[in-house]
Amino acid sequence: MEGILVPISLFLGAFAMVFGIRYLSNKEKMAMIERGIDPGIGKSTPRPYLSLKFGLLLVGLGIGLLVALFTVRGVFGSDMTHSEEGQSVAIYFGCLGIFGGLGLITSFLIEKKAIDQ
Protein backbone atom coordinates (compact mmCIF):
# COMPACT_ATOMS: atom_id res chain seq x y z
CA MET A 1 0.00 0.00 0.00
CA GLU A 2 2.75 2.44 0.90
CA GLY A 3 4.60 1.71 -2.34
CA ILE A 4 1.74 3.05 -4.47
CA LEU A 5 1.26 6.25 -2.45
CA VAL A 6 4.65 7.72 -3.36
CA PRO A 7 4.14 7.81 -7.18
CA ILE A 8 0.58 9.06 -6.78
CA SER A 9 1.60 11.86 -4.41
CA LEU A 10 4.53 12.83 -6.67
CA PHE A 11 2.22 13.02 -9.67
CA LEU A 12 -0.39 15.05 -7.78
CA GLY A 13 2.26 17.38 -6.38
CA ALA A 14 3.78 17.98 -9.82
CA PHE A 15 0.33 18.62 -11.29
CA ALA A 16 -0.55 21.06 -8.50
CA MET A 17 2.74 22.90 -8.97
CA VAL A 18 2.27 23.32 -12.74
CA PHE A 19 -1.37 24.32 -12.30
CA GLY A 20 -0.47 26.86 -9.61
CA ILE A 21 2.28 28.43 -11.70
CA ARG A 22 -0.01 28.75 -14.73
CA TYR A 23 -2.86 30.13 -12.59
CA LEU A 24 -0.69 32.77 -10.92
CA SER A 25 0.95 33.74 -14.23
CA ASN A 26 -2.46 34.23 -15.84
CA LYS A 27 -3.68 36.23 -12.84
CA GLU A 28 -0.61 38.48 -13.01
CA LYS A 29 -1.07 39.12 -16.74
CA MET A 30 -4.76 39.91 -16.26
CA ALA A 31 -3.89 42.44 -13.52
CA MET A 32 -1.35 44.08 -15.83
CA ILE A 33 -3.95 44.34 -18.62
CA GLU A 34 -6.48 45.90 -16.22
CA ARG A 35 -3.95 48.58 -15.24
CA GLY A 36 -3.15 49.34 -18.88
CA ILE A 37 0.33 47.81 -18.86
CA ASP A 38 1.41 45.68 -21.81
CA PRO A 39 2.30 42.22 -20.42
CA GLY A 40 4.39 41.41 -23.50
CA ILE A 41 2.54 38.21 -24.36
CA GLY A 42 3.39 38.11 -28.06
CA LYS A 43 6.85 39.61 -27.91
CA SER A 44 10.03 37.60 -28.03
CA THR A 45 13.51 38.96 -27.60
CA PRO A 46 15.98 38.15 -30.37
CA ARG A 47 18.83 35.85 -29.46
CA PRO A 48 21.37 36.20 -32.25
CA TYR A 49 24.07 33.76 -31.13
CA LEU A 50 21.96 31.12 -29.39
CA SER A 51 22.82 28.32 -31.82
CA LEU A 52 26.52 29.16 -31.57
CA LYS A 53 26.31 29.03 -27.79
CA PHE A 54 24.60 25.64 -27.71
CA GLY A 55 26.84 24.27 -30.45
CA LEU A 56 30.01 25.20 -28.60
CA LEU A 57 28.53 23.87 -25.35
CA LEU A 58 27.81 20.49 -26.94
CA VAL A 59 31.25 20.38 -28.58
CA GLY A 60 32.81 21.15 -25.20
CA LEU A 61 30.77 18.42 -23.52
CA GLY A 62 31.78 15.93 -26.19
CA ILE A 63 35.46 16.79 -25.84
CA GLY A 64 35.07 16.54 -22.06
CA LEU A 65 33.61 13.05 -22.36
CA LEU A 66 36.44 11.95 -24.65
CA VAL A 67 39.10 13.36 -22.32
CA ALA A 68 37.41 11.69 -19.34
CA LEU A 69 37.20 8.37 -21.18
CA PHE A 70 40.90 8.41 -22.06
CA THR A 71 41.81 9.56 -18.54
CA VAL A 72 39.80 6.81 -16.85
CA ARG A 73 41.11 4.13 -19.22
CA GLY A 74 44.70 5.30 -18.75
CA VAL A 75 44.60 5.71 -14.97
CA PHE A 76 42.50 2.74 -13.90
CA GLY A 77 42.96 0.28 -16.75
CA SER A 78 40.28 -2.25 -17.59
CA ASP A 79 39.78 -3.87 -14.15
CA MET A 80 38.19 -1.35 -11.78
CA THR A 81 37.12 -1.81 -8.17
CA HIS A 82 33.96 -0.24 -6.77
CA SER A 83 35.78 2.79 -5.34
CA GLU A 84 37.61 3.35 -8.62
CA GLU A 85 34.27 3.36 -10.46
CA GLY A 86 33.11 6.14 -8.15
CA GLN A 87 36.26 8.10 -8.91
CA SER A 88 35.76 7.62 -12.63
CA VAL A 89 32.24 9.04 -12.35
CA ALA A 90 33.70 12.11 -10.65
CA ILE A 91 36.22 12.45 -13.48
CA TYR A 92 33.42 12.28 -16.06
CA PHE A 93 31.34 14.97 -14.36
CA GLY A 94 34.37 17.15 -13.75
CA CYS A 95 35.45 17.03 -17.37
CA LEU A 96 31.88 17.72 -18.52
CA GLY A 97 31.73 20.83 -16.37
CA ILE A 98 35.18 22.09 -17.33
CA PHE A 99 34.85 21.62 -21.08
CA GLY A 100 31.22 22.72 -21.17
CA GLY A 101 32.25 25.92 -19.40
CA LEU A 102 35.15 26.39 -21.82
CA GLY A 103 32.67 26.07 -24.70
CA LEU A 104 30.45 28.78 -23.20
CA ILE A 105 33.46 31.05 -22.56
CA THR A 106 34.52 30.56 -26.19
CA SER A 107 31.00 31.48 -27.29
CA PHE A 108 31.13 34.64 -25.17
CA LEU A 109 34.47 35.66 -26.65
CA ILE A 110 33.21 35.13 -30.22
CA GLU A 111 30.05 37.15 -29.51
CA LYS A 112 32.04 39.96 -27.86
CA LYS A 113 34.46 40.09 -30.78
CA ALA A 114 31.54 40.31 -33.27
CA ILE A 115 29.79 43.04 -31.24
CA ASP A 116 32.96 45.15 -30.89
CA GLN A 117 33.53 45.24 -34.64
CSV table of N, CA and C in Angstrom, one decimal:
chain,number,residue,atom,x,y,z
A,1,MET,N,0.8,-1.2,0.0
A,1,MET,CA,0.0,0.0,0.0
A,1,MET,C,0.9,1.3,0.0
A,2,GLU,N,1.9,1.3,0.8
A,2,GLU,CA,2.8,2.4,0.9
A,2,GLU,C,3.5,2.7,-0.4
A,3,GLY,N,3.8,1.6,-1.1
A,3,GLY,CA,4.6,1.7,-2.3
A,3,GLY,C,3.9,2.4,-3.4
A,4,ILE,N,2.5,2.4,-3.4
A,4,ILE,CA,1.7,3.0,-4.5
A,4,ILE,C,1.5,4.5,-4.1
A,5,LEU,N,1.6,4.9,-2.9
A,5,LEU,CA,1.3,6.3,-2.4
A,5,LEU,C,2.3,7.2,-2.9
A,6,VAL,N,3.6,6.8,-3.0
A,6,VAL,CA,4.6,7.7,-3.4
A,6,VAL,C,4.5,8.2,-4.8
A,7,PRO,N,4.3,7.3,-5.8
A,7,PRO,CA,4.1,7.8,-7.2
A,7,PRO,C,2.9,8.7,-7.3
A,8,ILE,N,1.8,8.3,-6.7
A,8,ILE,CA,0.6,9.1,-6.8
A,8,ILE,C,0.8,10.5,-6.2
A,9,SER,N,1.4,10.5,-5.0
A,9,SER,CA,1.6,11.9,-4.4
A,9,SER,C,2.6,12.7,-5.2
A,10,LEU,N,3.6,12.1,-5.8
A,10,LEU,CA,4.5,12.8,-6.7
A,10,LEU,C,3.8,13.4,-7.9
A,11,PHE,N,3.0,12.6,-8.5
A,11,PHE,CA,2.2,13.0,-9.7
A,11,PHE,C,1.3,14.2,-9.3
A,12,LEU,N,0.5,14.0,-8.2
A,12,LEU,CA,-0.4,15.0,-7.8
A,12,LEU,C,0.3,16.3,-7.4
A,13,GLY,N,1.5,16.2,-6.7
A,13,GLY,CA,2.3,17.4,-6.4
A,13,GLY,C,2.8,18.1,-7.6
A,14,ALA,N,3.3,17.4,-8.6
A,14,ALA,CA,3.8,18.0,-9.8
A,14,ALA,C,2.6,18.7,-10.6
A,15,PHE,N,1.5,18.0,-10.6
A,15,PHE,CA,0.3,18.6,-11.3
A,15,PHE,C,-0.1,19.9,-10.6
A,16,ALA,N,-0.1,19.9,-9.3
A,16,ALA,CA,-0.5,21.1,-8.5
A,16,ALA,C,0.4,22.2,-8.7
A,17,MET,N,1.7,21.9,-8.8
A,17,MET,CA,2.7,22.9,-9.0
A,17,MET,C,2.6,23.6,-10.3
A,18,VAL,N,2.4,22.8,-11.4
A,18,VAL,CA,2.3,23.3,-12.7
A,18,VAL,C,1.0,24.1,-12.8
A,19,PHE,N,-0.1,23.6,-12.3
A,19,PHE,CA,-1.4,24.3,-12.3
A,19,PHE,C,-1.3,25.6,-11.5
A,20,GLY,N,-0.6,25.6,-10.4
A,20,GLY,CA,-0.5,26.9,-9.6
A,20,GLY,C,0.4,27.9,-10.3
A,21,ILE,N,1.4,27.5,-11.0
A,21,ILE,CA,2.3,28.4,-11.7
A,21,ILE,C,1.5,29.0,-12.9
A,22,ARG,N,0.8,28.2,-13.6
A,22,ARG,CA,0.0,28.7,-14.7
A,22,ARG,C,-1.1,29.7,-14.2
A,23,TYR,N,-1.8,29.3,-13.1
A,23,TYR,CA,-2.9,30.1,-12.6
A,23,TYR,C,-2.3,31.5,-12.1
A,24,LEU,N,-1.2,31.5,-11.4
A,24,LEU,CA,-0.7,32.8,-10.9
A,24,LEU,C,-0.1,33.6,-12.1
A,25,SER,N,0.5,33.0,-13.1
A,25,SER,CA,1.0,33.7,-14.2
A,25,SER,C,-0.2,34.4,-15.0
A,26,ASN,N,-1.3,33.7,-15.2
A,26,ASN,CA,-2.5,34.2,-15.8
A,26,ASN,C,-3.1,35.4,-15.0
A,27,LYS,N,-3.1,35.2,-13.7
A,27,LYS,CA,-3.7,36.2,-12.8
A,27,LYS,C,-2.8,37.5,-12.9
A,28,GLU,N,-1.5,37.3,-12.9
A,28,GLU,CA,-0.6,38.5,-13.0
A,28,GLU,C,-0.8,39.2,-14.3
A,29,LYS,N,-0.9,38.5,-15.4
A,29,LYS,CA,-1.1,39.1,-16.7
A,29,LYS,C,-2.4,39.8,-16.8
A,30,MET,N,-3.5,39.3,-16.2
A,30,MET,CA,-4.8,39.9,-16.3
A,30,MET,C,-4.7,41.2,-15.4
A,31,ALA,N,-4.0,41.2,-14.3
A,31,ALA,CA,-3.9,42.4,-13.5
A,31,ALA,C,-3.1,43.5,-14.3
A,32,MET,N,-2.1,43.1,-15.0
A,32,MET,CA,-1.4,44.1,-15.8
A,32,MET,C,-2.2,44.7,-16.9
A,33,ILE,N,-3.1,43.9,-17.6
A,33,ILE,CA,-3.9,44.3,-18.6
A,33,ILE,C,-5.0,45.3,-18.0
A,34,GLU,N,-5.5,45.0,-16.8
A,34,GLU,CA,-6.5,45.9,-16.2
A,34,GLU,C,-5.9,47.3,-15.9
A,35,ARG,N,-4.6,47.3,-15.6
A,35,ARG,CA,-3.9,48.6,-15.2
A,35,ARG,C,-3.4,49.3,-16.5
A,36,GLY,N,-3.6,48.7,-17.6
A,36,GLY,CA,-3.1,49.3,-18.9
A,36,GLY,C,-1.7,49.1,-19.2
A,37,ILE,N,-1.1,48.1,-18.6
A,37,ILE,CA,0.3,47.8,-18.9
A,37,ILE,C,0.4,46.7,-19.9
A,38,ASP,N,1.3,46.8,-20.8
A,38,ASP,CA,1.4,45.7,-21.8
A,38,ASP,C,2.2,44.5,-21.2
A,39,PRO,N,1.6,43.3,-21.0
A,39,PRO,CA,2.3,42.2,-20.4
A,39,PRO,C,3.3,41.6,-21.3
A,40,GLY,N,3.4,42.0,-22.6
A,40,GLY,CA,4.4,41.4,-23.5
A,40,GLY,C,4.1,40.0,-23.8
A,41,ILE,N,2.9,39.6,-24.1
A,41,ILE,CA,2.5,38.2,-24.4
A,41,ILE,C,3.1,37.7,-25.7
A,42,GLY,N,3.0,38.5,-26.7
A,42,GLY,CA,3.4,38.1,-28.1
A,42,GLY,C,4.8,38.5,-28.4
A,43,LYS,N,5.5,39.1,-27.6
A,43,LYS,CA,6.9,39.6,-27.9
A,43,LYS,C,7.9,38.6,-27.5
A,44,SER,N,8.9,38.5,-28.4
A,44,SER,CA,10.0,37.6,-28.0
A,44,SER,C,11.3,38.4,-28.3
A,45,THR,N,12.3,38.2,-27.4
A,45,THR,CA,13.5,39.0,-27.6
A,45,THR,C,14.4,38.2,-28.5
A,46,PRO,N,15.1,38.9,-29.4
A,46,PRO,CA,16.0,38.1,-30.4
A,46,PRO,C,17.2,37.6,-29.6
A,47,ARG,N,17.6,36.5,-30.0
A,47,ARG,CA,18.8,35.8,-29.5
A,47,ARG,C,19.7,35.5,-30.6
A,48,PRO,N,20.6,36.4,-31.0
A,48,PRO,CA,21.4,36.2,-32.3
A,48,PRO,C,22.4,35.0,-32.3
A,49,TYR,N,23.0,34.8,-31.1
A,49,TYR,CA,24.1,33.8,-31.1
A,49,TYR,C,23.7,32.5,-30.3
A,50,LEU,N,22.4,32.2,-30.2
A,50,LEU,CA,22.0,31.1,-29.4
A,50,LEU,C,22.4,29.8,-29.9
A,51,SER,N,22.4,29.6,-31.2
A,51,SER,CA,22.8,28.3,-31.8
A,51,SER,C,24.3,28.1,-31.7
A,52,LEU,N,25.1,29.2,-31.8
A,52,LEU,CA,26.5,29.2,-31.6
A,52,LEU,C,26.8,28.7,-30.1
A,53,LYS,N,26.1,29.3,-29.2
A,53,LYS,CA,26.3,29.0,-27.8
A,53,LYS,C,26.0,27.5,-27.5
A,54,PHE,N,24.9,27.0,-28.0
A,54,PHE,CA,24.6,25.6,-27.7
A,54,PHE,C,25.5,24.7,-28.5
A,55,GLY,N,25.9,25.1,-29.7
A,55,GLY,CA,26.8,24.3,-30.5
A,55,GLY,C,28.2,24.1,-29.8
A,56,LEU,N,28.7,25.3,-29.3
A,56,LEU,CA,30.0,25.2,-28.6
A,56,LEU,C,29.9,24.5,-27.3
A,57,LEU,N,28.7,24.6,-26.6
A,57,LEU,CA,28.5,23.9,-25.4
A,57,LEU,C,28.5,22.4,-25.6
A,58,LEU,N,27.8,21.9,-26.6
A,58,LEU,CA,27.8,20.5,-26.9
A,58,LEU,C,29.2,20.0,-27.4
A,59,VAL,N,29.9,20.8,-28.2
A,59,VAL,CA,31.3,20.4,-28.6
A,59,VAL,C,32.1,20.3,-27.3
A,60,GLY,N,32.0,21.2,-26.4
A,60,GLY,CA,32.8,21.2,-25.2
A,60,GLY,C,32.5,19.9,-24.4
A,61,LEU,N,31.2,19.6,-24.3
A,61,LEU,CA,30.8,18.4,-23.5
A,61,LEU,C,31.3,17.2,-24.2
A,62,GLY,N,31.3,17.1,-25.5
A,62,GLY,CA,31.8,15.9,-26.2
A,62,GLY,C,33.3,15.8,-26.0
A,63,ILE,N,34.0,16.9,-26.1
A,63,ILE,CA,35.5,16.8,-25.8
A,63,ILE,C,35.7,16.4,-24.4
A,64,GLY,N,34.9,16.9,-23.5
A,64,GLY,CA,35.1,16.5,-22.1
A,64,GLY,C,34.8,15.1,-21.8
A,65,LEU,N,33.8,14.5,-22.5
A,65,LEU,CA,33.6,13.1,-22.4
A,65,LEU,C,34.8,12.2,-22.9
A,66,LEU,N,35.3,12.7,-24.1
A,66,LEU,CA,36.4,11.9,-24.6
A,66,LEU,C,37.7,12.0,-23.7
A,67,VAL,N,38.0,13.2,-23.2
A,67,VAL,CA,39.1,13.4,-22.3
A,67,VAL,C,38.9,12.5,-21.1
A,68,ALA,N,37.7,12.5,-20.5
A,68,ALA,CA,37.4,11.7,-19.3
A,68,ALA,C,37.6,10.2,-19.6
A,69,LEU,N,37.1,9.8,-20.8
A,69,LEU,CA,37.2,8.4,-21.2
A,69,LEU,C,38.7,7.9,-21.3
A,70,PHE,N,39.5,8.8,-21.9
A,70,PHE,CA,40.9,8.4,-22.1
A,70,PHE,C,41.6,8.5,-20.7
A,71,THR,N,41.2,9.4,-19.9
A,71,THR,CA,41.8,9.6,-18.5
A,71,THR,C,41.5,8.4,-17.7
A,72,VAL,N,40.2,8.0,-17.7
A,72,VAL,CA,39.8,6.8,-16.9
A,72,VAL,C,40.5,5.5,-17.4
A,73,ARG,N,40.5,5.3,-18.7
A,73,ARG,CA,41.1,4.1,-19.2
A,73,ARG,C,42.6,4.1,-18.9
A,74,GLY,N,43.3,5.3,-19.0
A,74,GLY,CA,44.7,5.3,-18.7
A,74,GLY,C,45.1,5.2,-17.3
A,75,VAL,N,44.3,5.7,-16.4
A,75,VAL,CA,44.6,5.7,-15.0
A,75,VAL,C,44.2,4.4,-14.3
A,76,PHE,N,43.0,3.9,-14.6
A,76,PHE,CA,42.5,2.7,-13.9
A,76,PHE,C,42.7,1.4,-14.7
A,77,GLY,N,42.9,1.5,-16.0
A,77,GLY,CA,43.0,0.3,-16.7
A,77,GLY,C,41.6,-0.3,-17.0
A,78,SER,N,41.6,-1.6,-17.3
A,78,SER,CA,40.3,-2.3,-17.6
A,78,SER,C,39.6,-2.8,-16.4
A,79,ASP,N,40.4,-3.3,-15.4
A,79,ASP,CA,39.8,-3.9,-14.2
A,79,ASP,C,39.7,-2.8,-13.1
A,80,MET,N,38.4,-2.4,-12.8
A,80,MET,CA,38.2,-1.3,-11.8
A,80,MET,C,37.5,-1.9,-10.6
A,81,THR,N,37.8,-1.5,-9.4
A,81,THR,CA,37.1,-1.8,-8.2
A,81,THR,C,35.9,-0.9,-8.0
A,82,HIS,N,35.1,-1.1,-7.0
A,82,HIS,CA,34.0,-0.2,-6.8
A,82,HIS,C,34.3,1.2,-6.5
A,83,SER,N,35.4,1.4,-5.7
A,83,SER,CA,35.8,2.8,-5.3
A,83,SER,C,36.4,3.5,-6.6
A,84,GLU,N,37.1,2.7,-7.4
A,84,GLU,CA,37.6,3.3,-8.6
A,84,GLU,C,36.5,3.7,-9.6
A,85,GLU,N,35.4,3.0,-9.6
A,85,GLU,CA,34.3,3.4,-10.5
A,85,GLU,C,33.7,4.7,-10.0
A,86,GLY,N,33.6,4.9,-8.7
A,86,GLY,CA,33.1,6.1,-8.2
A,86,GLY,C,34.0,7.3,-8.5
A,87,GLN,N,35.3,7.1,-8.5
A,87,GLN,CA,36.3,8.1,-8.9
A,87,GLN,C,36.2,8.4,-10.4
A,88,SER,N,35.9,7.4,-11.2
A,88,SER,CA,35.8,7.6,-12.6
A,88,SER,C,34.5,8.4,-12.9
A,89,VAL,N,33.4,8.2,-12.2
A,89,VAL,CA,32.2,9.0,-12.4
A,89,VAL,C,32.5,10.5,-12.0
A,90,ALA,N,33.3,10.7,-11.0
A,90,ALA,CA,33.7,12.1,-10.6
A,90,ALA,C,34.5,12.7,-11.8
A,91,ILE,N,35.4,11.9,-12.4
A,91,ILE,CA,36.2,12.4,-13.5
A,91,ILE,C,35.3,12.8,-14.7
A,92,TYR,N,34.3,12.0,-15.0
A,92,TYR,CA,33.4,12.3,-16.1
A,92,TYR,C,32.7,13.6,-15.8
A,93,PHE,N,32.1,13.8,-14.6
A,93,PHE,CA,31.3,15.0,-14.4
A,93,PHE,C,32.2,16.2,-14.3
A,94,GLY,N,33.4,16.0,-13.8
A,94,GLY,CA,34.4,17.1,-13.7
A,94,GLY,C,34.8,17.6,-15.1
A,95,CYS,N,35.1,16.7,-16.0
A,95,CYS,CA,35.5,17.0,-17.4
A,95,CYS,C,34.3,17.6,-18.1
A,96,LEU,N,33.1,17.1,-17.9
A,96,LEU,CA,31.9,17.7,-18.5
A,96,LEU,C,31.7,19.2,-18.1
A,97,GLY,N,31.9,19.5,-16.8
A,97,GLY,CA,31.7,20.8,-16.4
A,97,GLY,C,32.8,21.7,-16.9
A,98,ILE,N,34.1,21.3,-16.9
A,98,ILE,CA,35.2,22.1,-17.3
A,98,ILE,C,35.1,22.4,-18.8
A,99,PHE,N,34.9,21.4,-19.6
A,99,PHE,CA,34.9,21.6,-21.1
A,99,PHE,C,33.6,22.3,-21.5
A,100,GLY,N,32.4,22.0,-20.9
A,100,GLY,CA,31.2,22.7,-21.2
A,100,GLY,C,31.4,24.2,-20.9
A,101,GLY,N,32.0,24.5,-19.7
A,101,GLY,CA,32.2,25.9,-19.4
A,101,GLY,C,33.2,26.6,-20.4
A,102,LEU,N,34.2,25.8,-20.8
A,102,LEU,CA,35.1,26.4,-21.8
A,102,LEU,C,34.4,26.7,-23.1
A,103,GLY,N,33.5,25.8,-23.5
A,103,GLY,CA,32.7,26.1,-24.7
A,103,GLY,C,31.8,27.3,-24.6
A,104,LEU,N,31.2,27.6,-23.4
A,104,LEU,CA,30.5,28.8,-23.2
A,104,LEU,C,31.3,30.0,-23.2
A,105,ILE,N,32.5,29.9,-22.6
A,105,ILE,CA,33.5,31.1,-22.6
A,105,ILE,C,33.9,31.4,-24.0
A,106,THR,N,34.2,30.3,-24.8
A,106,THR,CA,34.5,30.6,-26.2
A,106,THR,C,33.4,31.2,-26.9
A,107,SER,N,32.2,30.8,-26.7
A,107,SER,CA,31.0,31.5,-27.3
A,107,SER,C,30.9,32.9,-26.9
A,108,PHE,N,31.2,33.3,-25.6
A,108,PHE,CA,31.1,34.6,-25.2
A,108,PHE,C,32.2,35.5,-25.9
A,109,LEU,N,33.4,34.9,-26.0
A,109,LEU,CA,34.5,35.7,-26.7
A,109,LEU,C,34.2,35.9,-28.1
A,110,ILE,N,33.6,34.9,-28.8
A,110,ILE,CA,33.2,35.1,-30.2
A,110,ILE,C,32.1,36.2,-30.4
A,111,GLU,N,31.1,36.1,-29.5
A,111,GLU,CA,30.0,37.1,-29.5
A,111,GLU,C,30.6,38.5,-29.2
A,112,LYS,N,31.5,38.7,-28.2
A,112,LYS,CA,32.0,40.0,-27.9
A,112,LYS,C,32.9,40.5,-29.0
A,113,LYS,N,33.6,39.7,-29.7
A,113,LYS,CA,34.5,40.1,-30.8
A,113,LYS,C,33.6,40.6,-31.9
A,114,ALA,N,32.4,39.9,-32.2
A,114,ALA,CA,31.5,40.3,-33.3
A,114,ALA,C,30.8,41.6,-32.9
A,115,ILE,N,30.5,41.8,-31.6
A,115,ILE,CA,29.8,43.0,-31.2
A,115,ILE,C,30.7,44.2,-31.3
A,116,ASP,N,32.0,44.1,-30.9
A,116,ASP,CA,33.0,45.2,-30.9
A,116,ASP,C,33.3,45.6,-32.3
A,117,GLN,N,33.2,44.8,-33.3
A,117,GLN,CA,33.5,45.2,-34.6
A,117,GLN,C,32.5,46.2,-35.3
